[in-house]
Short mmCIF file of N, CA and C in Angstrom, two decimals:
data_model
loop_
_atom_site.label_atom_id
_atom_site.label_comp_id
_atom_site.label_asym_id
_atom_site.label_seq_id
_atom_site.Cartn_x
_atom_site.Cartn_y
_atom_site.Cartn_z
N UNK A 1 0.84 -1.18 0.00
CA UNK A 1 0.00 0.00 0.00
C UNK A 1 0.88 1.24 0.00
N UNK A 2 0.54 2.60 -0.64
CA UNK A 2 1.25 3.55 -0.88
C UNK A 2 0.04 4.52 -0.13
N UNK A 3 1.00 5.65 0.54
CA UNK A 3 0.23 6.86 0.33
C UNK A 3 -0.56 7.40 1.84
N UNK A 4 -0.31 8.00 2.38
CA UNK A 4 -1.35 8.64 3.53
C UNK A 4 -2.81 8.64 3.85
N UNK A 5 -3.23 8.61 2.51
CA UNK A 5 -4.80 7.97 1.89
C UNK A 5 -4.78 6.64 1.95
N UNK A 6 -4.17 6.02 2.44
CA UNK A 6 -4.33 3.91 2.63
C UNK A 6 -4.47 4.29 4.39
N UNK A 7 -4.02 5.26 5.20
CA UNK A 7 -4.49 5.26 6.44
C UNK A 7 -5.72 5.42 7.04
N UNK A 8 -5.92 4.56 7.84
CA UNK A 8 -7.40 4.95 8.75
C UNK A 8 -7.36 5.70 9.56
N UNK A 9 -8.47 7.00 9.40
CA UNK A 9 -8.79 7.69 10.73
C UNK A 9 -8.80 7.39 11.78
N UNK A 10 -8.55 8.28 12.46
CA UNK A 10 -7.73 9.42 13.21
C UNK A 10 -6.48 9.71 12.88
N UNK A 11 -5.99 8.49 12.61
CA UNK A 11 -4.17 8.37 12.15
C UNK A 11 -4.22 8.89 10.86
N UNK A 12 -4.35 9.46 9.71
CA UNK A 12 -4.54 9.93 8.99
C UNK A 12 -4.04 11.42 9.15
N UNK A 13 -4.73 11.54 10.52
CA UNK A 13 -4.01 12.91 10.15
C UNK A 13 -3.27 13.67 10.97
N UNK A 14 -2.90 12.23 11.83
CA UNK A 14 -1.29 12.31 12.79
C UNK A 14 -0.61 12.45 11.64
N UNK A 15 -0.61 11.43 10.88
CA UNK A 15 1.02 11.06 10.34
C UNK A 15 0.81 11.98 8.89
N UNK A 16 -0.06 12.59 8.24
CA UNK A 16 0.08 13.58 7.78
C UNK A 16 0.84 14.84 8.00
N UNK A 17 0.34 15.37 9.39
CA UNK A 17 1.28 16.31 10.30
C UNK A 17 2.49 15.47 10.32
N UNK A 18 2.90 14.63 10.76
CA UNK A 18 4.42 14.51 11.15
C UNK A 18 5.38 14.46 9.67
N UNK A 19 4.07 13.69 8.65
CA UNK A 19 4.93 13.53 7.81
C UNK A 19 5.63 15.11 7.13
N UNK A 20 4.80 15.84 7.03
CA UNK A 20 4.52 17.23 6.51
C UNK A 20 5.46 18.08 7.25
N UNK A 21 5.75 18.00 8.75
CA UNK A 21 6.49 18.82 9.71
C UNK A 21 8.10 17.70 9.26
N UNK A 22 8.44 16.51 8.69
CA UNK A 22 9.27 16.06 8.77
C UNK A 22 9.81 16.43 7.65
N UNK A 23 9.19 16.71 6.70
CA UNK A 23 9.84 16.45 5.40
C UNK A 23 9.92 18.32 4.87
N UNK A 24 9.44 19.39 5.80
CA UNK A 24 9.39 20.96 5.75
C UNK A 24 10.64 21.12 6.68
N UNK A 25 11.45 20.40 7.62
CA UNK A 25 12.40 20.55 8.17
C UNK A 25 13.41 20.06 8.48
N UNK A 26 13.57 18.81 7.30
CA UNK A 26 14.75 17.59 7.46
C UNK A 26 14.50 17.24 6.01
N UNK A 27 13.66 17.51 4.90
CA UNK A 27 13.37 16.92 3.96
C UNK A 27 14.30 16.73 3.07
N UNK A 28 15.63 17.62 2.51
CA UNK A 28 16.83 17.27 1.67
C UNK A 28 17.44 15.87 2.59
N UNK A 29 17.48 15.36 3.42
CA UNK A 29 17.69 14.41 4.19
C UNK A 29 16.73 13.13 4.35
N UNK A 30 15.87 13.10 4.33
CA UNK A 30 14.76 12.27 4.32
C UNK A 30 14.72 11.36 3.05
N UNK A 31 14.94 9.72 3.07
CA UNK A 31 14.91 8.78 1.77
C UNK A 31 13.82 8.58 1.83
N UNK A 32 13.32 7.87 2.57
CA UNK A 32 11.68 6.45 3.00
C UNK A 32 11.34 6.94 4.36
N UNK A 33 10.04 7.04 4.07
CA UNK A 33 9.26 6.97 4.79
C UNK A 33 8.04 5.76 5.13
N UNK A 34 8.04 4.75 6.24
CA UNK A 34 6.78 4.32 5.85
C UNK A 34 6.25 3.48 7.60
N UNK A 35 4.52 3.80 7.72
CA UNK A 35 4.06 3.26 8.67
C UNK A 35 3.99 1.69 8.30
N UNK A 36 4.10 1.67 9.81
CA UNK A 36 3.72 -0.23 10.09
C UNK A 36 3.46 -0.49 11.14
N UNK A 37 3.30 -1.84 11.68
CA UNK A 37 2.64 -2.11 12.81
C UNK A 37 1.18 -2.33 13.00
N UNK A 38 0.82 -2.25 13.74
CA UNK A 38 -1.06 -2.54 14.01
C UNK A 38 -1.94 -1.27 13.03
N UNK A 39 -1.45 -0.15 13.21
CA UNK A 39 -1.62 1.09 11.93
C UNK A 39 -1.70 0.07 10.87
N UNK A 40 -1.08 0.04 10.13
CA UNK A 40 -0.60 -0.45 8.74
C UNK A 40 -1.34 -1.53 8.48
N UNK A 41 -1.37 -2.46 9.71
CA UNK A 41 -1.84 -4.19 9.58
C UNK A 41 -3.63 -3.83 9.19
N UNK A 42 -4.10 -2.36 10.36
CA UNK A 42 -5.88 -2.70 10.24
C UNK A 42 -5.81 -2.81 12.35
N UNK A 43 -5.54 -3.30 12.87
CA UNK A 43 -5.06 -4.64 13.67
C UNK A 43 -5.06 -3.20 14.87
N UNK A 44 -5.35 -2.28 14.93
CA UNK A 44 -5.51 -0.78 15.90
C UNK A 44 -6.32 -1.09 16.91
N UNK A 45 -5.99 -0.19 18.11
CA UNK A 45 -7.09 0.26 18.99
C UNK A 45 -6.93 1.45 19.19
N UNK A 46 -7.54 1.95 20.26
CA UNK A 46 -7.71 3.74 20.58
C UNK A 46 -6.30 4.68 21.24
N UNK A 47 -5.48 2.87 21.76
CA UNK A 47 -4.31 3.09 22.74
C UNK A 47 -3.05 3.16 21.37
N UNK A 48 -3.16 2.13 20.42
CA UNK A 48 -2.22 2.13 19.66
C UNK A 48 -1.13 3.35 18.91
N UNK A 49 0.20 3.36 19.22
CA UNK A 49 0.51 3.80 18.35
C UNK A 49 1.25 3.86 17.07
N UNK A 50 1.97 4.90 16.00
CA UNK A 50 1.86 4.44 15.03
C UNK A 50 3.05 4.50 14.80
N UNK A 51 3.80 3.22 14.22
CA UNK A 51 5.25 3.18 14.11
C UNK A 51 5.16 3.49 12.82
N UNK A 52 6.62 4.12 13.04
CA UNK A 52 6.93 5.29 11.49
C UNK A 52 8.44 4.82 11.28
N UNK A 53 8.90 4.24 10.10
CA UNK A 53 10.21 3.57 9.88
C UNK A 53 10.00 5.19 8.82
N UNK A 54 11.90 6.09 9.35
CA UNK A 54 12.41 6.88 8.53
C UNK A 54 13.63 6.28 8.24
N UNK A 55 14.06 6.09 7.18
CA UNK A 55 14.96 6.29 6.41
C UNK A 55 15.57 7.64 5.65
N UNK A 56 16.93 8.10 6.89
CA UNK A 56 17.37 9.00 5.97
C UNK A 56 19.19 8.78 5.37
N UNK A 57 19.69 10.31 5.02
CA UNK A 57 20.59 10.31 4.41
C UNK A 57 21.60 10.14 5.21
N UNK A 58 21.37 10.84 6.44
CA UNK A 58 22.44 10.60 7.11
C UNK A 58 22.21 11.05 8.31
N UNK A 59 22.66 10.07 9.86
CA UNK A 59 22.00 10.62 11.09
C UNK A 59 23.22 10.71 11.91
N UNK A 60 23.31 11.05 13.13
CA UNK A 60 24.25 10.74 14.19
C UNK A 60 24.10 9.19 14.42
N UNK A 61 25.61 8.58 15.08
CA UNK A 61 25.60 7.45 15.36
C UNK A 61 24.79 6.96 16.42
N UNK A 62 24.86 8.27 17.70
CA UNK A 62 23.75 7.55 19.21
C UNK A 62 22.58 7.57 18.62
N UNK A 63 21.92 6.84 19.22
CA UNK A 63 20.24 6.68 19.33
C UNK A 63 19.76 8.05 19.54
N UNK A 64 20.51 8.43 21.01
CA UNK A 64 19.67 9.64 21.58
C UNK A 64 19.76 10.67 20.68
N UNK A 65 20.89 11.21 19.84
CA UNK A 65 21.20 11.91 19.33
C UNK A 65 20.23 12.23 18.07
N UNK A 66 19.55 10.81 17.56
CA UNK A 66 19.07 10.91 16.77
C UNK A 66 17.36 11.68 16.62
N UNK A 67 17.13 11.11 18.12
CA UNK A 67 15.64 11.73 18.52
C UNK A 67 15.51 12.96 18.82
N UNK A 68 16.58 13.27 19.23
CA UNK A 68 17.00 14.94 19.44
C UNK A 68 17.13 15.77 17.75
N UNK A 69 17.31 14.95 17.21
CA UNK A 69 17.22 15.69 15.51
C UNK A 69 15.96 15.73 15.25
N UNK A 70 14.53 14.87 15.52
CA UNK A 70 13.70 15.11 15.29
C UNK A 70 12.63 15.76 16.42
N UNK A 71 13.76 16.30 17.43
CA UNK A 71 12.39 16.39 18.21
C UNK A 71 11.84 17.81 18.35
N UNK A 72 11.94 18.35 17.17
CA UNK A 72 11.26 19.37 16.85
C UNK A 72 9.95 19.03 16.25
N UNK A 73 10.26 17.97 15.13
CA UNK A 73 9.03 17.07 14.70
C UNK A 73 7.71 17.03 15.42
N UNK A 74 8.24 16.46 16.77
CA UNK A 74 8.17 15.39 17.58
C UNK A 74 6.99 17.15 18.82
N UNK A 75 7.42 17.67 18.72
CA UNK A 75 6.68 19.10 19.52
C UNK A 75 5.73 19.31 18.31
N UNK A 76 5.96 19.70 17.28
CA UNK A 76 5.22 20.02 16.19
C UNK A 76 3.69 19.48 16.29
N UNK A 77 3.93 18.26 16.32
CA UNK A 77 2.63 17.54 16.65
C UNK A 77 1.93 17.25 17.57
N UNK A 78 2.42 17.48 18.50
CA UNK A 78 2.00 17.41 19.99
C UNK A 78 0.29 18.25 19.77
N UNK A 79 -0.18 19.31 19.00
CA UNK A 79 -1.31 19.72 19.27
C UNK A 79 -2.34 18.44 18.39
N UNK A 80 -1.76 18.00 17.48
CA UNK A 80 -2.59 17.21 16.69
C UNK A 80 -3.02 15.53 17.80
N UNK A 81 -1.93 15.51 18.45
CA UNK A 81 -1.69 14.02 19.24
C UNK A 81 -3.03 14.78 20.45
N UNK A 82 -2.73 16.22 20.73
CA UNK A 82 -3.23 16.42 21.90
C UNK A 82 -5.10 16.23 21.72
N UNK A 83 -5.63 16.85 20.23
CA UNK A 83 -6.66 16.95 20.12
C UNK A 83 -7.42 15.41 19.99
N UNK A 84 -6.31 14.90 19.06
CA UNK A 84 -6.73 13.26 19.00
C UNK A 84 -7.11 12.38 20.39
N UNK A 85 -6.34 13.11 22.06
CA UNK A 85 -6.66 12.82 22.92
C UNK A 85 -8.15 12.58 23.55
N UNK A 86 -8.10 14.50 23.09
CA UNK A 86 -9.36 14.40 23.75
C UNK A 86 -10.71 13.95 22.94
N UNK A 87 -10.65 12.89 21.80
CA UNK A 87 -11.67 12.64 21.45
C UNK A 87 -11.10 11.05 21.37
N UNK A 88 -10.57 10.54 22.85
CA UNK A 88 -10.63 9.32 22.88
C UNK A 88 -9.63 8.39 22.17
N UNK A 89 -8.70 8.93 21.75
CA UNK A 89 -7.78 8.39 20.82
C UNK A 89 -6.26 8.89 21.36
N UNK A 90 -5.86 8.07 22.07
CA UNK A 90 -4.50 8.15 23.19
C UNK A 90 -3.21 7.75 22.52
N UNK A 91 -2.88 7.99 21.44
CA UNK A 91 -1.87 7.81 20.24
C UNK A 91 -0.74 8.84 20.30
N UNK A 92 0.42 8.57 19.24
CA UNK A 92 1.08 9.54 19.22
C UNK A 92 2.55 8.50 18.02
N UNK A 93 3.36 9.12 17.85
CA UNK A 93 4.17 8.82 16.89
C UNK A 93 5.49 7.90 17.32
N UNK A 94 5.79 6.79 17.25
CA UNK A 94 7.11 5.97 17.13
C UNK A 94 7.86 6.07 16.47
N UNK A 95 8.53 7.03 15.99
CA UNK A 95 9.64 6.62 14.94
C UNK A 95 10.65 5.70 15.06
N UNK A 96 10.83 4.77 14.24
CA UNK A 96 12.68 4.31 14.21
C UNK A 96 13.33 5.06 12.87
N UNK A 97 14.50 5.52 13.42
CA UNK A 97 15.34 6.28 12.48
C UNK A 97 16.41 5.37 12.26
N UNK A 98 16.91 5.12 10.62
CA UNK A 98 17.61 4.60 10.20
C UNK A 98 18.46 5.59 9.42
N UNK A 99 19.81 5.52 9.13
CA UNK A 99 20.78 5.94 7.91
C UNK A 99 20.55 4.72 6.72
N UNK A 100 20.39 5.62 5.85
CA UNK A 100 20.82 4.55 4.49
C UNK A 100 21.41 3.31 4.63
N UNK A 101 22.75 3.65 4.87
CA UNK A 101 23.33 2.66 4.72
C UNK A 101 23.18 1.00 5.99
N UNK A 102 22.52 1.86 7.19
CA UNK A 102 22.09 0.65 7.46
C UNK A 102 21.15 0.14 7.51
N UNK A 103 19.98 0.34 6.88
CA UNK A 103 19.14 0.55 6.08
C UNK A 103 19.38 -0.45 5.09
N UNK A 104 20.33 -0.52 4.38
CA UNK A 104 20.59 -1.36 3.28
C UNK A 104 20.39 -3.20 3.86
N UNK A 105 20.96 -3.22 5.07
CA UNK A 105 21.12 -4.24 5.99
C UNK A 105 20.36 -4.96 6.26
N UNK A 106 19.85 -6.75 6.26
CA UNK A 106 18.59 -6.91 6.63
C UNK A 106 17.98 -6.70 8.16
N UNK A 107 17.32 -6.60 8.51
CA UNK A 107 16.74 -6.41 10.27
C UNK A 107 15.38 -7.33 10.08
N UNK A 108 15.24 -8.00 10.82
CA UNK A 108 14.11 -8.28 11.40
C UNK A 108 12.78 -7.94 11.22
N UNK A 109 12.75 -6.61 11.39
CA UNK A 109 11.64 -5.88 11.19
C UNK A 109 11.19 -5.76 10.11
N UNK A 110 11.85 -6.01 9.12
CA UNK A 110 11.93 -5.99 7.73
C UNK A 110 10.72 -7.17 7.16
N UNK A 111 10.54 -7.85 7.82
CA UNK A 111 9.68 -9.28 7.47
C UNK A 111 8.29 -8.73 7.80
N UNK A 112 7.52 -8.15 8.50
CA UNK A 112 6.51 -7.74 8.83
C UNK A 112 6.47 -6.30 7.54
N UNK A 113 7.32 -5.63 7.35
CA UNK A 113 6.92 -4.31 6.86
C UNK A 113 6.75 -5.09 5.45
N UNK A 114 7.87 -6.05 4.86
CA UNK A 114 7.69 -6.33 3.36
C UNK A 114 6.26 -6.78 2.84
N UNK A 115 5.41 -6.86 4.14
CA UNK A 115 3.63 -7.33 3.48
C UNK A 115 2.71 -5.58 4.16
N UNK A 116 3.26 -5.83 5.46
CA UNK A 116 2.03 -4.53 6.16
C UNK A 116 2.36 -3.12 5.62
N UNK A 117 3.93 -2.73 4.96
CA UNK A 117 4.07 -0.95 5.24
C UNK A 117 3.40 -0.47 4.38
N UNK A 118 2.81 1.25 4.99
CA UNK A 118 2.19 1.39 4.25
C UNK A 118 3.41 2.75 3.38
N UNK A 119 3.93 2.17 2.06
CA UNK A 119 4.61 3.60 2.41
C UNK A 119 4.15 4.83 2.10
N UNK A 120 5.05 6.19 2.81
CA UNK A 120 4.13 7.14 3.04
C UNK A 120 5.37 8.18 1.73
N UNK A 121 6.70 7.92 1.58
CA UNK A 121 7.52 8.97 0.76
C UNK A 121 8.73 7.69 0.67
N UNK A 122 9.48 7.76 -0.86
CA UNK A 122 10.57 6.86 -1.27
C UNK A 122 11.20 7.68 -2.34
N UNK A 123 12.06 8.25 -1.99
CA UNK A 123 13.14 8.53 -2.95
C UNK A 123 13.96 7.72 -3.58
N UNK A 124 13.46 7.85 -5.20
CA UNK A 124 14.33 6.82 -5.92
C UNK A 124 13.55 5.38 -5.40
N UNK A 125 12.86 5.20 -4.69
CA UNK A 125 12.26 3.81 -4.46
C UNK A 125 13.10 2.92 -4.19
N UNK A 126 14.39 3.53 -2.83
CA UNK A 126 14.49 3.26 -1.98
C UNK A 126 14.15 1.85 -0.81
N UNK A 127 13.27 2.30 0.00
CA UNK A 127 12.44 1.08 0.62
C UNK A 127 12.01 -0.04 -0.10
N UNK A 128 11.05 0.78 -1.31
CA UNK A 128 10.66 -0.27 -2.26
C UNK A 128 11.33 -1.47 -2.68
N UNK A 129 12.29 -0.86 -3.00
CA UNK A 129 13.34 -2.11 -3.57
C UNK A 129 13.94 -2.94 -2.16
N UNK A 130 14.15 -2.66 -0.73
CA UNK A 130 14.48 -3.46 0.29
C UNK A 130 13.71 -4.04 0.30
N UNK A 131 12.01 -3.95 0.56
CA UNK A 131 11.21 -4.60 0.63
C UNK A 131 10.80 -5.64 -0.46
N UNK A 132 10.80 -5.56 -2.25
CA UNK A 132 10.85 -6.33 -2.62
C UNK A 132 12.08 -7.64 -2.49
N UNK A 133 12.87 -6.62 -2.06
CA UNK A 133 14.04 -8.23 -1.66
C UNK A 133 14.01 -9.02 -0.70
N UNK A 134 13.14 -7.98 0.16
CA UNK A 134 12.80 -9.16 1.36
C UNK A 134 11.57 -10.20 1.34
N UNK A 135 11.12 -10.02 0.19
CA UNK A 135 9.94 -10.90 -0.04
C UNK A 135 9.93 -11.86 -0.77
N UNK A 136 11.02 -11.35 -1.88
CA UNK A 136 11.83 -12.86 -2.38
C UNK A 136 12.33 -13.48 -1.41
N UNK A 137 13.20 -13.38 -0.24
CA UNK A 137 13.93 -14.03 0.50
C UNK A 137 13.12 -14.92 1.35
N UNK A 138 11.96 -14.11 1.46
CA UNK A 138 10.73 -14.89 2.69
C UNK A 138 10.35 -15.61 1.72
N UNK A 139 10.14 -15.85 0.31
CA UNK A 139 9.48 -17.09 -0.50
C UNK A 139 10.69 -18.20 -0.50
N UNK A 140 11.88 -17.86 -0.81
CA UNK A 140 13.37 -18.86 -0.59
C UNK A 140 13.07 -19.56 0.46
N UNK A 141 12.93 -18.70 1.17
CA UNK A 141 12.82 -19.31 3.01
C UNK A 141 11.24 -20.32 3.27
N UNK A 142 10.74 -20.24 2.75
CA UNK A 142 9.13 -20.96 2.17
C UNK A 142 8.34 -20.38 3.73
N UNK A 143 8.70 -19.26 3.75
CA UNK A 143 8.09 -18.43 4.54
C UNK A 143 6.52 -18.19 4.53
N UNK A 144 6.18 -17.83 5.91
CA UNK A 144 5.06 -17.72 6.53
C UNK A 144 3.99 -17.43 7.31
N UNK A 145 3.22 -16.74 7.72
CA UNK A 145 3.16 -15.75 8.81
C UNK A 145 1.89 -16.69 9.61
N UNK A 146 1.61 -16.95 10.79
CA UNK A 146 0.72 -17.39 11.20
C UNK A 146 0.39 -16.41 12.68
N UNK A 147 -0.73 -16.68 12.75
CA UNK A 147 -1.53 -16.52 13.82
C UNK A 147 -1.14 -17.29 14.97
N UNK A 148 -0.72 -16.82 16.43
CA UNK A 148 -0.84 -17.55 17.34
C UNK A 148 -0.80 -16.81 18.94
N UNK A 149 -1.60 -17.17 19.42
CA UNK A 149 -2.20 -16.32 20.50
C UNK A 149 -2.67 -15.28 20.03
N UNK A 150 -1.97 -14.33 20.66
CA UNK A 150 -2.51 -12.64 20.46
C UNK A 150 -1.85 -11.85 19.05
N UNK A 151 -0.55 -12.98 18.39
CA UNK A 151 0.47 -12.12 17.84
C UNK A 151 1.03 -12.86 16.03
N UNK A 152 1.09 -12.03 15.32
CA UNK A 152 1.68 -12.98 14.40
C UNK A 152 3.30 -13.31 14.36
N UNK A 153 3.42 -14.90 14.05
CA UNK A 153 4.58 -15.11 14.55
C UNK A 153 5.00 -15.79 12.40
N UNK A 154 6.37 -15.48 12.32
CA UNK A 154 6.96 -16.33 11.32
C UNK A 154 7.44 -17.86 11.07
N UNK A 155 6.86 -18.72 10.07
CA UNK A 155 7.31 -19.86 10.49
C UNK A 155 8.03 -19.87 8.92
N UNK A 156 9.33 -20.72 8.85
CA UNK A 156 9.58 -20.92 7.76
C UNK A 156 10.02 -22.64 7.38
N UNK A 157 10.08 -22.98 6.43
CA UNK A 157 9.97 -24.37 6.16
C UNK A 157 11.42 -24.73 5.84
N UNK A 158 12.61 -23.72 5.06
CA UNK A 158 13.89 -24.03 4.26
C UNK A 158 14.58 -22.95 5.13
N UNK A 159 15.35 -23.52 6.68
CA UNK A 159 16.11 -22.67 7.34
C UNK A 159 15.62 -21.14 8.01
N UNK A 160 16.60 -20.51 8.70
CA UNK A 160 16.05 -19.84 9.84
C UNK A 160 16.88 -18.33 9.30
N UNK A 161 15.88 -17.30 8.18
CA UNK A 161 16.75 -16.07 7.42
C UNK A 161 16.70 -15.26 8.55
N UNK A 162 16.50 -15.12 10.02
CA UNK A 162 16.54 -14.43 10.92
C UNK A 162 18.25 -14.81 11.81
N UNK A 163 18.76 -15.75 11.02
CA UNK A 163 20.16 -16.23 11.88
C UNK A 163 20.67 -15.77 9.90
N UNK A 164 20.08 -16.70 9.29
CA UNK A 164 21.15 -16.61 7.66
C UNK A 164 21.28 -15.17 6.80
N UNK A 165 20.31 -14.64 7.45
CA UNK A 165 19.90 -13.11 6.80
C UNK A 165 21.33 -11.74 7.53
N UNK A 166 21.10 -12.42 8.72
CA UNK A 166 21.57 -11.72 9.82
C UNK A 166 23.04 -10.88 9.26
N UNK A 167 23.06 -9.89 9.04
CA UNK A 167 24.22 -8.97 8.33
C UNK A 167 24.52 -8.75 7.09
N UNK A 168 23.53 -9.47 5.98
CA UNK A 168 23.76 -9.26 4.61
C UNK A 168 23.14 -8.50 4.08
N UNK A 169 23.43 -7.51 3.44
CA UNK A 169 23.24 -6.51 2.95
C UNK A 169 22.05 -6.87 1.59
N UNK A 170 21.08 -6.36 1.63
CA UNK A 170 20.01 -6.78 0.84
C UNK A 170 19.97 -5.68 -0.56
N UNK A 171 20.11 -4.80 -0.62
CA UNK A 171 20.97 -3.73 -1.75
C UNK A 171 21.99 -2.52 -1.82
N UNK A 172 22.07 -2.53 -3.08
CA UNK A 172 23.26 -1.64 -3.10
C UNK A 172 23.01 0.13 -2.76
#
């Protein structure tokens, strides 16, 4: 799914604002953008919030350092998160921030977004292309997503790409 218009209300027009406040003040920097998680899946409640995978050009190495680059973003929206409050909707924005280049890398997370993300901005098509490689790799792998308990879990039939995947670089 592509596009801010594949989101369901209320979130619609969180991640509009963030996307809009992200890309008006970091945007020569900004590759991919894209939601996932219970957002993305359908799979929401009123508490949920909405994980936002950025991909940019280039970040600081700490973590902290990195949230501190957006946390102007991150105030920006605070009136939109605040109003969404008071009509019952207790949300607000997750980002994980990636650099390109590790980015290029497979992660984990990567297996859930290559079916649920929705993306929201791809320069050069970017993401696009990680994600189609990770979906070849999950068919190699005779990959699978099942239901169990509360959560979907991966089962695969030809080896374990969460140990074989683990550090290979999925494009250039």
């Amino acid at each position: 799914m592509c596009g801010v218009e594949a989101l369901p209300q209320p979130y619609k027009l969180l991640v509009s604002r963030f996307m809009r406040e992200l890309l008006s003040r970091h945007g020569g920097n900004v590759v991919s953008m894209a939601v996932f998680g219970s957002v993305a899946r359908g799979g929401f409640d009123s508490t949920s919030d909405v994980d936002v995978l950025v991909v940019m050009a280039s970040l600081p190495k700490s973590r902290l350092k990195r949230y501190v680059l957006i946390g102007d973003v991150i105030d920006a929206i605070e009136p939109t998160r605040a109003r969404l409050a008071r009509v019952g909707v207790y949300t607000g924005v997750s980002p994980v921030l990636l650099e390109v280049e590790e980015a290029k890398y497979f992660r984990p997370l990567y297996l859930d977004l290559a079916y649920d993300a929705i993306v929201l901005y791809d320069k050069g098509g970017f993401l696009g292309g990680i994600l189609a490689e990770v979906k070849r790799r999950i068919e190699e792998f005779g990959g699978e997503r099942v239901w169990m308990g509360r959560r979907w879990l991966w089962r695969f039939k030809r080896g374990n790409p969460l140990i074989e995947l683990c550090g290979v670089k999925l494009v250039d």
